[in-house]
Amino acid sequence: MHYVESKGILYSSNGMNLYRGCTHGCIYCDSRSKCYHMEHDFEDVEIKSNALELLEYALRHKRKKCMIGTGAMTDPYIPLESTLCHVRKAMQLINKYGFGFTLQTKSDLVLRDLDLIKKINEKTKCVVQMTLTTYDEELCRKIEPDVCTTKARFEALLKLRDANIPTVVWLDPILPFINDTEENISGILDLCIEAGVYGIICFGMGLTLREGNREYFYRKLDEHFPGLKQKYIRKYGNSYMVDSENNRYLMKLFHQKCEENNIIHDNDRIFCYLHTFEEKNSCRQMSLWDL
């Protein structure tokens, strides 16, 4: 890891990244792409040393309350967070100034901060977004090797459900010839149904590959799925969009199962929900004793 001073922390969309780089080791990670201009090794995590000061300044000077988000480029709950607690400290500031919050992760470390998540959610809205890609635990250990498996993420979703915390699942990415099966998609959807998730974000059955993440992905295919890289090259070449042959059937299954179980599956509607600040009524109900 290494430290840098940053000029700002919140983007125009009110998202932030307290870290740059990741150590989860997911074989498909788009954040490795060269277009993001990360000038250091991806596993050499960059820590913004003044992030919390910048965040507090930004929150104090915002004219309107809004949702603050994190996790779009780097999972906020990388192992370093266990000791640095930057995400937790950021959440304390968000709670202090009365903003809403949403985060995207693959880690059950999020449960460490359940107390703060509940406090924010009592006043406004705090949404936990969890990525699920495979129902198969052994496969999960291959494609997402250095973060907890789907089973632990599902158990975290159950605990969040029991705490009345709204959750959204990212069904993404789905890797052609690896996890693009009816068994896998149905298995993940069954977990989402049991966990009572608000919605599931899915852009289609496939993934994106471009310079930087493509090369890493192919190295990992050679390591874990010998011969599959050549199949990808023959079928997809240097395409950015890498769609599964089963996309149409699996998307039909996805939408149908969500519809039957009252899970929101319209991406635009879910993103609107994630970005909409909602202030809950904190006034207690008047009783006869107040009259």
PDB file of C-alpha atoms in Angstrom:
ATOM      1  CA  MET A   1       0.000   0.000   0.000  1.00  0.00           C
ATOM      2  CA  HIS A   2       1.031   3.610  -0.401  1.00  0.00           C
ATOM      3  CA  TYR A   3      -0.385   7.022   0.555  1.00  0.00           C
ATOM      4  CA  VAL A   4      -1.193  10.039  -1.599  1.00  0.00           C
ATOM      5  CA  GLU A   5      -2.832  13.393  -0.958  1.00  0.00           C
ATOM      6  CA  SER A   6      -5.927  13.976  -3.027  1.00  0.00           C
ATOM      7  CA  LYS A   7      -7.373  17.245  -4.318  1.00  0.00           C
ATOM      8  CA  GLY A   8     -10.967  16.075  -3.910  1.00  0.00           C
ATOM      9  CA  ILE A   9     -13.027  13.117  -2.740  1.00  0.00           C
ATOM     10  CA  LEU A  10     -16.593  13.380  -4.081  1.00  0.00           C
ATOM     11  CA  TYR A  11     -17.370  13.088  -7.770  1.00  0.00           C
ATOM     12  CA  SER A  12     -20.199  15.020  -9.400  1.00  0.00           C
ATOM     13  CA  SER A  13     -22.424  11.980  -8.831  1.00  0.00           C
ATOM     14  CA  ASN A  14     -21.570  12.113  -5.078  1.00  0.00           C
ATOM     15  CA  GLY A  15     -19.621   8.877  -5.302  1.00  0.00           C
ATOM     16  CA  MET A  16     -16.181   8.421  -3.787  1.00  0.00           C
ATOM     17  CA  ASN A  17     -13.288   5.978  -3.672  1.00  0.00           C
ATOM     18  CA  LEU A  18     -11.290   5.962  -0.461  1.00  0.00           C
ATOM     19  CA  TYR A  19      -8.889   3.448  -2.014  1.00  0.00           C
ATOM     20  CA  ARG A  20      -7.557   2.828  -5.540  1.00  0.00           C
ATOM     21  CA  GLY A  21      -6.568  -0.701  -6.424  1.00  0.00           C
ATOM     22  CA  CYS A  22      -7.750  -3.932  -4.856  1.00  0.00           C
ATOM     23  CA  THR A  23      -6.473  -7.217  -3.443  1.00  0.00           C
ATOM     24  CA  HIS A  24      -9.567  -9.404  -3.936  1.00  0.00           C
ATOM     25  CA  GLY A  25      -7.987 -10.907  -7.054  1.00  0.00           C
ATOM     26  CA  CYS A  26     -11.197 -11.239  -9.119  1.00  0.00           C
ATOM     27  CA  ILE A  27     -10.060 -12.550 -12.500  1.00  0.00           C
ATOM     28  CA  TYR A  28     -12.430 -10.346 -14.535  1.00  0.00           C
ATOM     29  CA  CYS A  29     -12.035  -6.967 -12.814  1.00  0.00           C
ATOM     30  CA  ASP A  30     -12.681  -4.057 -15.201  1.00  0.00           C
ATOM     31  CA  SER A  31     -10.882  -1.650 -12.851  1.00  0.00           C
ATOM     32  CA  ARG A  32      -7.587  -3.082 -14.125  1.00  0.00           C
ATOM     33  CA  SER A  33      -8.278  -1.494 -17.518  1.00  0.00           C
ATOM     34  CA  LYS A  34      -5.618   0.971 -18.705  1.00  0.00           C
ATOM     35  CA  CYS A  35      -8.242   3.614 -19.477  1.00  0.00           C
ATOM     36  CA  TYR A  36      -8.465   4.382 -15.745  1.00  0.00           C
ATOM     37  CA  HIS A  37      -4.807   5.502 -15.714  1.00  0.00           C
ATOM     38  CA  MET A  38      -3.810   3.752 -12.508  1.00  0.00           C
ATOM     39  CA  GLU A  39      -0.116   4.542 -12.298  1.00  0.00           C
ATOM     40  CA  HIS A  40       0.753   1.802  -9.826  1.00  0.00           C
ATOM     41  CA  ASP A  41       0.389  -1.953  -9.496  1.00  0.00           C
ATOM     42  CA  PHE A  42      -3.249  -2.833  -8.989  1.00  0.00           C
ATOM     43  CA  GLU A  43      -2.527  -4.763  -5.783  1.00  0.00           C
ATOM     44  CA  ASP A  44      -0.446  -1.873  -4.408  1.00  0.00           C
ATOM     45  CA  VAL A  45      -3.470  -0.133  -2.962  1.00  0.00           C
ATOM     46  CA  GLU A  46      -3.434   3.657  -3.009  1.00  0.00           C
ATOM     47  CA  ILE A  47      -4.802   5.263   0.150  1.00  0.00           C
ATOM     48  CA  LYS A  48      -5.988   8.855   0.094  1.00  0.00           C
ATOM     49  CA  SER A  49      -4.414  10.161   3.279  1.00  0.00           C
ATOM     50  CA  ASN A  50      -6.624  13.274   3.471  1.00  0.00           C
ATOM     51  CA  ALA A  51      -9.850  11.617   2.298  1.00  0.00           C
ATOM     52  CA  LEU A  52     -11.719  12.001   5.577  1.00  0.00           C
ATOM     53  CA  GLU A  53     -10.857  15.688   5.926  1.00  0.00           C
ATOM     54  CA  LEU A  54     -11.979  16.295   2.338  1.00  0.00           C
ATOM     55  CA  LEU A  55     -15.194  14.362   2.917  1.00  0.00           C
ATOM     56  CA  GLU A  56     -16.101  16.288   6.055  1.00  0.00           C
ATOM     57  CA  TYR A  57     -15.450  19.582   4.276  1.00  0.00           C
ATOM     58  CA  ALA A  58     -17.636  18.498   1.349  1.00  0.00           C
ATOM     59  CA  LEU A  59     -20.486  17.339   3.584  1.00  0.00           C
ATOM     60  CA  ARG A  60     -20.424  20.525   5.656  1.00  0.00           C
ATOM     61  CA  HIS A  61     -20.653  22.690   2.549  1.00  0.00           C
ATOM     62  CA  LYS A  62     -23.258  20.797   0.553  1.00  0.00           C
ATOM     63  CA  ARG A  63     -26.407  22.860   0.058  1.00  0.00           C
ATOM     64  CA  LYS A  64     -28.735  19.855  -0.090  1.00  0.00           C
ATOM     65  CA  LYS A  65     -28.660  16.430   1.510  1.00  0.00           C
ATOM     66  CA  CYS A  66     -28.105  13.533  -0.885  1.00  0.00           C
ATOM     67  CA  MET A  67     -26.990   9.922  -1.137  1.00  0.00           C
ATOM     68  CA  ILE A  68     -23.231   9.345  -0.879  1.00  0.00           C
ATOM     69  CA  GLY A  69     -21.892   6.218  -2.567  1.00  0.00           C
ATOM     70  CA  THR A  70     -18.727   4.153  -2.662  1.00  0.00           C
ATOM     71  CA  GLY A  71     -17.479   0.942  -4.259  1.00  0.00           C
ATOM     72  CA  ALA A  72     -17.812   1.665  -7.980  1.00  0.00           C
ATOM     73  CA  MET A  73     -14.089   1.271  -8.745  1.00  0.00           C
ATOM     74  CA  THR A  74     -12.614  -0.358  -5.658  1.00  0.00           C
ATOM     75  CA  ASP A  75     -14.332  -2.590  -3.141  1.00  0.00           C
ATOM     76  CA  PRO A  76     -14.464  -0.516   0.062  1.00  0.00           C
ATOM     77  CA  TYR A  77     -13.999  -3.623   2.199  1.00  0.00           C
ATOM     78  CA  ILE A  78     -10.591  -4.790   1.046  1.00  0.00           C
ATOM     79  CA  PRO A  79      -8.554  -6.452   3.845  1.00  0.00           C
ATOM     80  CA  LEU A  80      -6.737  -3.165   4.615  1.00  0.00           C
ATOM     81  CA  GLU A  81     -10.041  -1.712   5.778  1.00  0.00           C
ATOM     82  CA  SER A  82     -10.002  -4.125   8.737  1.00  0.00           C
ATOM     83  CA  THR A  83      -7.197  -2.119  10.305  1.00  0.00           C
ATOM     84  CA  LEU A  84      -7.457   1.326   8.676  1.00  0.00           C
ATOM     85  CA  CYS A  85     -11.243   1.719   9.174  1.00  0.00           C
ATOM     86  CA  HIS A  86     -11.456   4.542   6.614  1.00  0.00           C
ATOM     87  CA  VAL A  87     -14.855   3.373   5.381  1.00  0.00           C
ATOM     88  CA  ARG A  88     -16.180   3.198   8.915  1.00  0.00           C
ATOM     89  CA  LYS A  89     -14.870   6.689   9.706  1.00  0.00           C
ATOM     90  CA  ALA A  90     -16.442   7.996   6.492  1.00  0.00           C
ATOM     91  CA  MET A  91     -19.756   6.448   7.506  1.00  0.00           C
ATOM     92  CA  GLN A  92     -19.509   8.143  10.892  1.00  0.00           C
ATOM     93  CA  LEU A  93     -19.212  11.495   9.107  1.00  0.00           C
ATOM     94  CA  ILE A  94     -22.103  10.682   6.775  1.00  0.00           C
ATOM     95  CA  ASN A  95     -24.232   9.786   9.783  1.00  0.00           C
ATOM     96  CA  LYS A  96     -23.128  12.903  11.677  1.00  0.00           C
ATOM     97  CA  TYR A  97     -24.170  15.244   8.866  1.00  0.00           C
ATOM     98  CA  GLY A  98     -27.400  13.416   8.033  1.00  0.00           C
ATOM     99  CA  PHE A  99     -26.656  12.130   4.538  1.00  0.00           C
ATOM    100  CA  GLY A 100     -27.804   8.876   2.981  1.00  0.00           C
ATOM    101  CA  PHE A 101     -25.349   6.190   1.975  1.00  0.00           C
ATOM    102  CA  THR A 102     -24.930   3.247  -0.364  1.00  0.00           C
ATOM    103  CA  LEU A 103     -21.964   0.964  -0.903  1.00  0.00           C
ATOM    104  CA  GLN A 104     -21.051  -1.837  -3.270  1.00  0.00           C
ATOM    105  CA  THR A 105     -18.997  -4.793  -2.023  1.00  0.00           C
ATOM    106  CA  LYS A 106     -18.235  -8.504  -2.246  1.00  0.00           C
ATOM    107  CA  SER A 107     -17.153  -8.775   1.383  1.00  0.00           C
ATOM    108  CA  ASP A 108     -18.991  -9.810   4.541  1.00  0.00           C
ATOM    109  CA  LEU A 109     -16.723  -7.359   6.387  1.00  0.00           C
ATOM    110  CA  VAL A 110     -19.603  -4.954   5.787  1.00  0.00           C
ATOM    111  CA  LEU A 111     -21.289  -6.539   8.828  1.00  0.00           C
ATOM    112  CA  ARG A 112     -18.641  -4.959  11.062  1.00  0.00           C
ATOM    113  CA  ASP A 113     -20.349  -1.632  10.370  1.00  0.00           C
ATOM    114  CA  LEU A 114     -23.927  -2.833  10.773  1.00  0.00           C
ATOM    115  CA  ASP A 115     -24.399  -0.526  13.759  1.00  0.00           C
ATOM    116  CA  LEU A 116     -23.633   2.540  11.622  1.00  0.00           C
ATOM    117  CA  ILE A 117     -25.615   1.231   8.668  1.00  0.00           C
ATOM    118  CA  LYS A 118     -28.642   0.918  10.947  1.00  0.00           C
ATOM    119  CA  LYS A 119     -28.163   4.420  12.372  1.00  0.00           C
ATOM    120  CA  ILE A 120     -28.010   5.984   8.906  1.00  0.00           C
ATOM    121  CA  ASN A 121     -30.974   3.926   7.740  1.00  0.00           C
ATOM    122  CA  GLU A 122     -33.063   5.044  10.697  1.00  0.00           C
ATOM    123  CA  LYS A 123     -32.690   8.688   9.658  1.00  0.00           C
ATOM    124  CA  THR A 124     -32.618   8.384   5.901  1.00  0.00           C
ATOM    125  CA  LYS A 125     -31.581   5.459   3.692  1.00  0.00           C
ATOM    126  CA  CYS A 126     -28.576   3.156   3.697  1.00  0.00           C
ATOM    127  CA  VAL A 127     -28.449   0.551   0.935  1.00  0.00           C
ATOM    128  CA  VAL A 128     -25.924  -2.279   0.774  1.00  0.00           C
ATOM    129  CA  GLN A 129     -25.152  -3.547  -2.733  1.00  0.00           C
ATOM    130  CA  MET A 130     -23.630  -7.023  -2.909  1.00  0.00           C
ATOM    131  CA  THR A 131     -22.110  -8.648  -5.995  1.00  0.00           C
ATOM    132  CA  LEU A 132     -22.980 -12.294  -6.643  1.00  0.00           C
ATOM    133  CA  THR A 133     -21.586 -14.072  -9.701  1.00  0.00           C
ATOM    134  CA  THR A 134     -21.643 -17.788  -9.002  1.00  0.00           C
ATOM    135  CA  TYR A 135     -23.670 -20.239  -6.954  1.00  0.00           C
ATOM    136  CA  ASP A 136     -20.794 -22.764  -6.990  1.00  0.00           C
ATOM    137  CA  GLU A 137     -18.437 -22.281  -4.022  1.00  0.00           C
ATOM    138  CA  GLU A 138     -15.427 -23.939  -5.667  1.00  0.00           C
ATOM    139  CA  LEU A 139     -15.861 -21.868  -8.802  1.00  0.00           C
ATOM    140  CA  CYS A 140     -16.171 -18.751  -6.671  1.00  0.00           C
ATOM    141  CA  ARG A 141     -12.785 -19.508  -5.103  1.00  0.00           C
ATOM    142  CA  LYS A 142     -11.258 -19.614  -8.594  1.00  0.00           C
ATOM    143  CA  ILE A 143     -12.740 -16.463 -10.074  1.00  0.00           C
ATOM    144  CA  GLU A 144     -12.853 -14.373  -6.853  1.00  0.00           C
ATOM    145  CA  PRO A 145     -10.001 -15.952  -4.881  1.00  0.00           C
ATOM    146  CA  ASP A 146      -9.177 -13.457  -2.140  1.00  0.00           C
ATOM    147  CA  VAL A 147     -12.581 -12.420  -0.842  1.00  0.00           C
ATOM    148  CA  CYS A 148     -15.294 -14.349   0.947  1.00  0.00           C
ATOM    149  CA  THR A 149     -17.365 -16.759  -1.130  1.00  0.00           C
ATOM    150  CA  THR A 150     -20.992 -16.473  -2.202  1.00  0.00           C
ATOM    151  CA  LYS A 151     -22.161 -18.434   0.843  1.00  0.00           C
ATOM    152  CA  ALA A 152     -20.711 -15.841   3.242  1.00  0.00           C
ATOM    153  CA  ARG A 153     -22.128 -12.975   1.163  1.00  0.00           C
ATOM    154  CA  PHE A 154     -25.541 -14.609   1.228  1.00  0.00           C
ATOM    155  CA  GLU A 155     -25.346 -14.980   5.009  1.00  0.00           C
ATOM    156  CA  ALA A 156     -24.472 -11.278   5.201  1.00  0.00           C
ATOM    157  CA  LEU A 157     -27.534 -10.471   3.091  1.00  0.00           C
ATOM    158  CA  LEU A 158     -29.695 -12.460   5.502  1.00  0.00           C
ATOM    159  CA  LYS A 159     -28.357 -10.497   8.472  1.00  0.00           C
ATOM    160  CA  LEU A 160     -28.962  -7.239   6.650  1.00  0.00           C
ATOM    161  CA  ARG A 161     -32.504  -8.381   5.835  1.00  0.00           C
ATOM    162  CA  ASP A 162     -33.145  -9.189   9.493  1.00  0.00           C
ATOM    163  CA  ALA A 163     -31.887  -5.693  10.396  1.00  0.00           C
ATOM    164  CA  ASN A 164     -34.333  -4.151   7.868  1.00  0.00           C
ATOM    165  CA  ILE A 165     -31.499  -2.820   5.704  1.00  0.00           C
ATOM    166  CA  PRO A 166     -32.412  -2.552   2.005  1.00  0.00           C
ATOM    167  CA  THR A 167     -30.127  -4.532  -0.288  1.00  0.00           C
ATOM    168  CA  VAL A 168     -29.423  -4.665  -4.008  1.00  0.00           C
ATOM    169  CA  VAL A 169     -27.538  -7.457  -5.768  1.00  0.00           C
ATOM    170  CA  TRP A 170     -25.296  -7.044  -8.814  1.00  0.00           C
ATOM    171  CA  LEU A 171     -25.578 -10.141 -11.009  1.00  0.00           C
ATOM    172  CA  ASP A 172     -22.412  -9.283 -12.870  1.00  0.00           C
ATOM    173  CA  PRO A 173     -20.301 -10.421 -14.612  1.00  0.00           C
ATOM    174  CA  ILE A 174     -21.418 -13.733 -16.048  1.00  0.00           C
ATOM    175  CA  LEU A 175     -18.489 -15.396 -17.813  1.00  0.00           C
ATOM    176  CA  PRO A 176     -19.194 -17.289 -21.051  1.00  0.00           C
ATOM    177  CA  PHE A 177     -18.482 -21.038 -20.832  1.00  0.00           C
ATOM    178  CA  ILE A 178     -17.865 -20.710 -17.070  1.00  0.00           C
ATOM    179  CA  ASN A 179     -20.915 -19.561 -15.090  1.00  0.00           C
ATOM    180  CA  ASP A 180     -23.456 -18.779 -17.843  1.00  0.00           C
ATOM    181  CA  THR A 181     -25.724 -21.705 -16.992  1.00  0.00           C
ATOM    182  CA  GLU A 182     -29.349 -21.998 -15.961  1.00  0.00           C
ATOM    183  CA  GLU A 183     -28.278 -23.804 -12.798  1.00  0.00           C
ATOM    184  CA  ASN A 184     -26.017 -20.932 -11.765  1.00  0.00           C
ATOM    185  CA  ILE A 185     -28.444 -18.112 -12.523  1.00  0.00           C
ATOM    186  CA  SER A 186     -31.365 -19.917 -10.859  1.00  0.00           C
ATOM    187  CA  GLY A 187     -29.222 -20.681  -7.825  1.00  0.00           C
ATOM    188  CA  ILE A 188     -28.203 -17.040  -7.372  1.00  0.00           C
ATOM    189  CA  LEU A 189     -31.781 -15.831  -7.886  1.00  0.00           C
ATOM    190  CA  ASP A 190     -33.025 -18.275  -5.243  1.00  0.00           C
ATOM    191  CA  LEU A 191     -30.534 -16.773  -2.777  1.00  0.00           C
ATOM    192  CA  CYS A 192     -31.745 -13.269  -3.652  1.00  0.00           C
ATOM    193  CA  ILE A 193     -35.375 -14.304  -3.136  1.00  0.00           C
ATOM    194  CA  GLU A 194     -34.619 -15.791   0.277  1.00  0.00           C
ATOM    195  CA  ALA A 195     -32.615 -12.714   1.279  1.00  0.00           C
ATOM    196  CA  GLY A 196     -35.487 -10.408   0.328  1.00  0.00           C
ATOM    197  CA  VAL A 197     -33.383  -8.098  -1.819  1.00  0.00           C
ATOM    198  CA  TYR A 198     -34.979  -4.901  -3.134  1.00  0.00           C
ATOM    199  CA  GLY A 199     -33.594  -5.296  -6.635  1.00  0.00           C
ATOM    200  CA  ILE A 200     -31.067  -7.009  -8.886  1.00  0.00           C
ATOM    201  CA  ILE A 201     -28.894  -5.103 -11.352  1.00  0.00           C
ATOM    202  CA  CYS A 202     -28.007  -7.065 -14.482  1.00  0.00           C
ATOM    203  CA  PHE A 203     -26.700  -5.656 -17.775  1.00  0.00           C
ATOM    204  CA  GLY A 204     -26.836  -8.983 -19.572  1.00  0.00           C
ATOM    205  CA  MET A 205     -25.129 -12.337 -19.394  1.00  0.00           C
ATOM    206  CA  GLY A 206     -21.514 -11.605 -20.247  1.00  0.00           C
ATOM    207  CA  LEU A 207     -18.602  -9.365 -19.341  1.00  0.00           C
ATOM    208  CA  THR A 208     -16.482  -6.552 -20.737  1.00  0.00           C
ATOM    209  CA  LEU A 209     -12.830  -6.880 -21.745  1.00  0.00           C
ATOM    210  CA  ARG A 210     -10.414  -4.154 -22.750  1.00  0.00           C
ATOM    211  CA  GLU A 211      -6.708  -3.444 -22.592  1.00  0.00           C
ATOM    212  CA  GLY A 212      -5.427  -4.149 -19.110  1.00  0.00           C
ATOM    213  CA  ASN A 213      -8.145  -6.388 -17.764  1.00  0.00           C
ATOM    214  CA  ARG A 214      -8.240  -8.615 -20.885  1.00  0.00           C
ATOM    215  CA  GLU A 215      -4.615  -9.695 -20.484  1.00  0.00           C
ATOM    216  CA  TYR A 216      -5.048 -10.452 -16.784  1.00  0.00           C
ATOM    217  CA  PHE A 217      -8.268 -12.374 -17.462  1.00  0.00           C
ATOM    218  CA  TYR A 218      -6.589 -14.498 -20.130  1.00  0.00           C
ATOM    219  CA  ARG A 219      -3.662 -15.327 -17.829  1.00  0.00           C
ATOM    220  CA  LYS A 220      -6.134 -16.548 -15.220  1.00  0.00           C
ATOM    221  CA  LEU A 221      -8.041 -18.578 -17.815  1.00  0.00           C
ATOM    222  CA  ASP A 222      -4.776 -20.357 -18.669  1.00  0.00           C
ATOM    223  CA  GLU A 223      -4.216 -20.980 -14.957  1.00  0.00           C
ATOM    224  CA  HIS A 224      -7.677 -22.266 -14.029  1.00  0.00           C
ATOM    225  CA  PHE A 225      -9.399 -23.221 -17.300  1.00  0.00           C
ATOM    226  CA  PRO A 226      -6.744 -24.549 -19.730  1.00  0.00           C
ATOM    227  CA  GLY A 227      -7.703 -24.130 -23.380  1.00  0.00           C
ATOM    228  CA  LEU A 228     -10.528 -21.677 -22.726  1.00  0.00           C
ATOM    229  CA  LYS A 229      -8.492 -18.575 -23.656  1.00  0.00           C
ATOM    230  CA  GLN A 230      -8.169 -19.830 -27.234  1.00  0.00           C
ATOM    231  CA  LYS A 231     -11.932 -20.342 -27.374  1.00  0.00           C
ATOM    232  CA  TYR A 232     -12.490 -16.747 -26.243  1.00  0.00           C
ATOM    233  CA  ILE A 233     -10.021 -15.409 -28.811  1.00  0.00           C
ATOM    234  CA  ARG A 234     -11.642 -17.341 -31.646  1.00  0.00           C
ATOM    235  CA  LYS A 235     -15.166 -16.279 -30.733  1.00  0.00           C
ATOM    236  CA  TYR A 236     -14.706 -12.723 -29.428  1.00  0.00           C
ATOM    237  CA  GLY A 237     -11.382 -11.457 -30.743  1.00  0.00           C
ATOM    238  CA  ASN A 238     -10.727  -8.041 -29.133  1.00  0.00           C
ATOM    239  CA  SER A 239     -14.414  -7.232 -28.588  1.00  0.00           C
ATOM    240  CA  TYR A 240     -15.273  -5.021 -25.633  1.00  0.00           C
ATOM    241  CA  MET A 241     -18.656  -6.668 -25.102  1.00  0.00           C
ATOM    242  CA  VAL A 242     -18.340 -10.412 -24.524  1.00  0.00           C
ATOM    243  CA  ASP A 243     -21.876 -11.806 -24.518  1.00  0.00           C
ATOM    244  CA  SER A 244     -22.816 -15.335 -23.554  1.00  0.00           C
ATOM    245  CA  GLU A 245     -24.368 -17.560 -26.209  1.00  0.00           C
ATOM    246  CA  ASN A 246     -27.078 -18.182 -23.598  1.00  0.00           C
ATOM    247  CA  ASN A 247     -27.794 -14.486 -23.042  1.00  0.00           C
ATOM    248  CA  ARG A 248     -31.332 -14.392 -24.458  1.00  0.00           C
ATOM    249  CA  TYR A 249     -32.536 -17.473 -22.601  1.00  0.00           C
ATOM    250  CA  LEU A 250     -30.870 -16.568 -19.301  1.00  0.00           C
ATOM    251  CA  MET A 251     -32.131 -12.966 -19.391  1.00  0.00           C
ATOM    252  CA  LYS A 252     -35.665 -14.243 -19.967  1.00  0.00           C
ATOM    253  CA  LEU A 253     -35.245 -16.545 -16.972  1.00  0.00           C
ATOM    254  CA  PHE A 254     -33.845 -13.646 -14.913  1.00  0.00           C
ATOM    255  CA  HIS A 255     -36.694 -11.235 -15.658  1.00  0.00           C
ATOM    256  CA  GLN A 256     -39.362 -13.890 -15.224  1.00  0.00           C
ATOM    257  CA  LYS A 257     -38.092 -15.076 -11.861  1.00  0.00           C
ATOM    258  CA  CYS A 258     -37.687 -11.522 -10.558  1.00  0.00           C
ATOM    259  CA  GLU A 259     -41.201 -10.632 -11.702  1.00  0.00           C
ATOM    260  CA  GLU A 260     -42.685 -13.663  -9.980  1.00  0.00           C
ATOM    261  CA  ASN A 261     -40.992 -12.759  -6.690  1.00  0.00           C
ATOM    262  CA  ASN A 262     -41.533  -8.972  -6.666  1.00  0.00           C
ATOM    263  CA  ILE A 263     -37.838  -8.146  -7.095  1.00  0.00           C
ATOM    264  CA  ILE A 264     -37.129  -4.940  -9.005  1.00  0.00           C
ATOM    265  CA  HIS A 265     -35.164  -5.813 -12.157  1.00  0.00           C
ATOM    266  CA  ASP A 266     -35.227  -2.563 -14.106  1.00  0.00           C
ATOM    267  CA  ASN A 267     -31.699  -1.103 -13.892  1.00  0.00           C
ATOM    268  CA  ASP A 268     -32.833   2.509 -14.341  1.00  0.00           C
ATOM    269  CA  ARG A 269     -35.407   2.165 -11.584  1.00  0.00           C
ATOM    270  CA  ILE A 270     -32.838   0.686  -9.211  1.00  0.00           C
ATOM    271  CA  PHE A 271     -30.273   3.403  -9.945  1.00  0.00           C
ATOM    272  CA  CYS A 272     -32.941   6.034  -9.350  1.00  0.00           C
ATOM    273  CA  TYR A 273     -33.668   4.398  -5.988  1.00  0.00           C
ATOM    274  CA  LEU A 274     -29.967   4.325  -5.079  1.00  0.00           C
ATOM    275  CA  HIS A 275     -29.543   8.033  -5.878  1.00  0.00           C
ATOM    276  CA  THR A 276     -32.738   9.308  -4.258  1.00  0.00           C
ATOM    277  CA  PHE A 277     -32.286  10.824  -0.807  1.00  0.00           C
ATOM    278  CA  GLU A 278     -35.166  10.052   1.533  1.00  0.00           C
ATOM    279  CA  GLU A 279     -35.501  11.746   4.908  1.00  0.00           C
ATOM    280  CA  LYS A 280     -37.557   9.691   7.323  1.00  0.00           C
ATOM    281  CA  ASN A 281     -39.987  11.310   9.717  1.00  0.00           C
ATOM    282  CA  SER A 282     -38.268  11.498  13.087  1.00  0.00           C
ATOM    283  CA  CYS A 283     -41.205  13.075  14.899  1.00  0.00           C
ATOM    284  CA  ARG A 284     -42.883  10.781  17.390  1.00  0.00           C
ATOM    285  CA  GLN A 285     -46.591  10.227  17.085  1.00  0.00           C
ATOM    286  CA  MET A 286     -48.705  12.589  19.175  1.00  0.00           C
ATOM    287  CA  SER A 287     -50.532  10.921  22.064  1.00  0.00           C
ATOM    288  CA  LEU A 288     -53.410  11.960  24.276  1.00  0.00           C
ATOM    289  CA  TRP A 289     -50.869  13.042  26.907  1.00  0.00           C
ATOM    290  CA  ASP A 290     -49.669  15.819  24.539  1.00  0.00           C
ATOM    291  CA  LEU A 291     -53.112  17.428  24.349  1.00  0.00           C
TER     292      LEU A 291
END
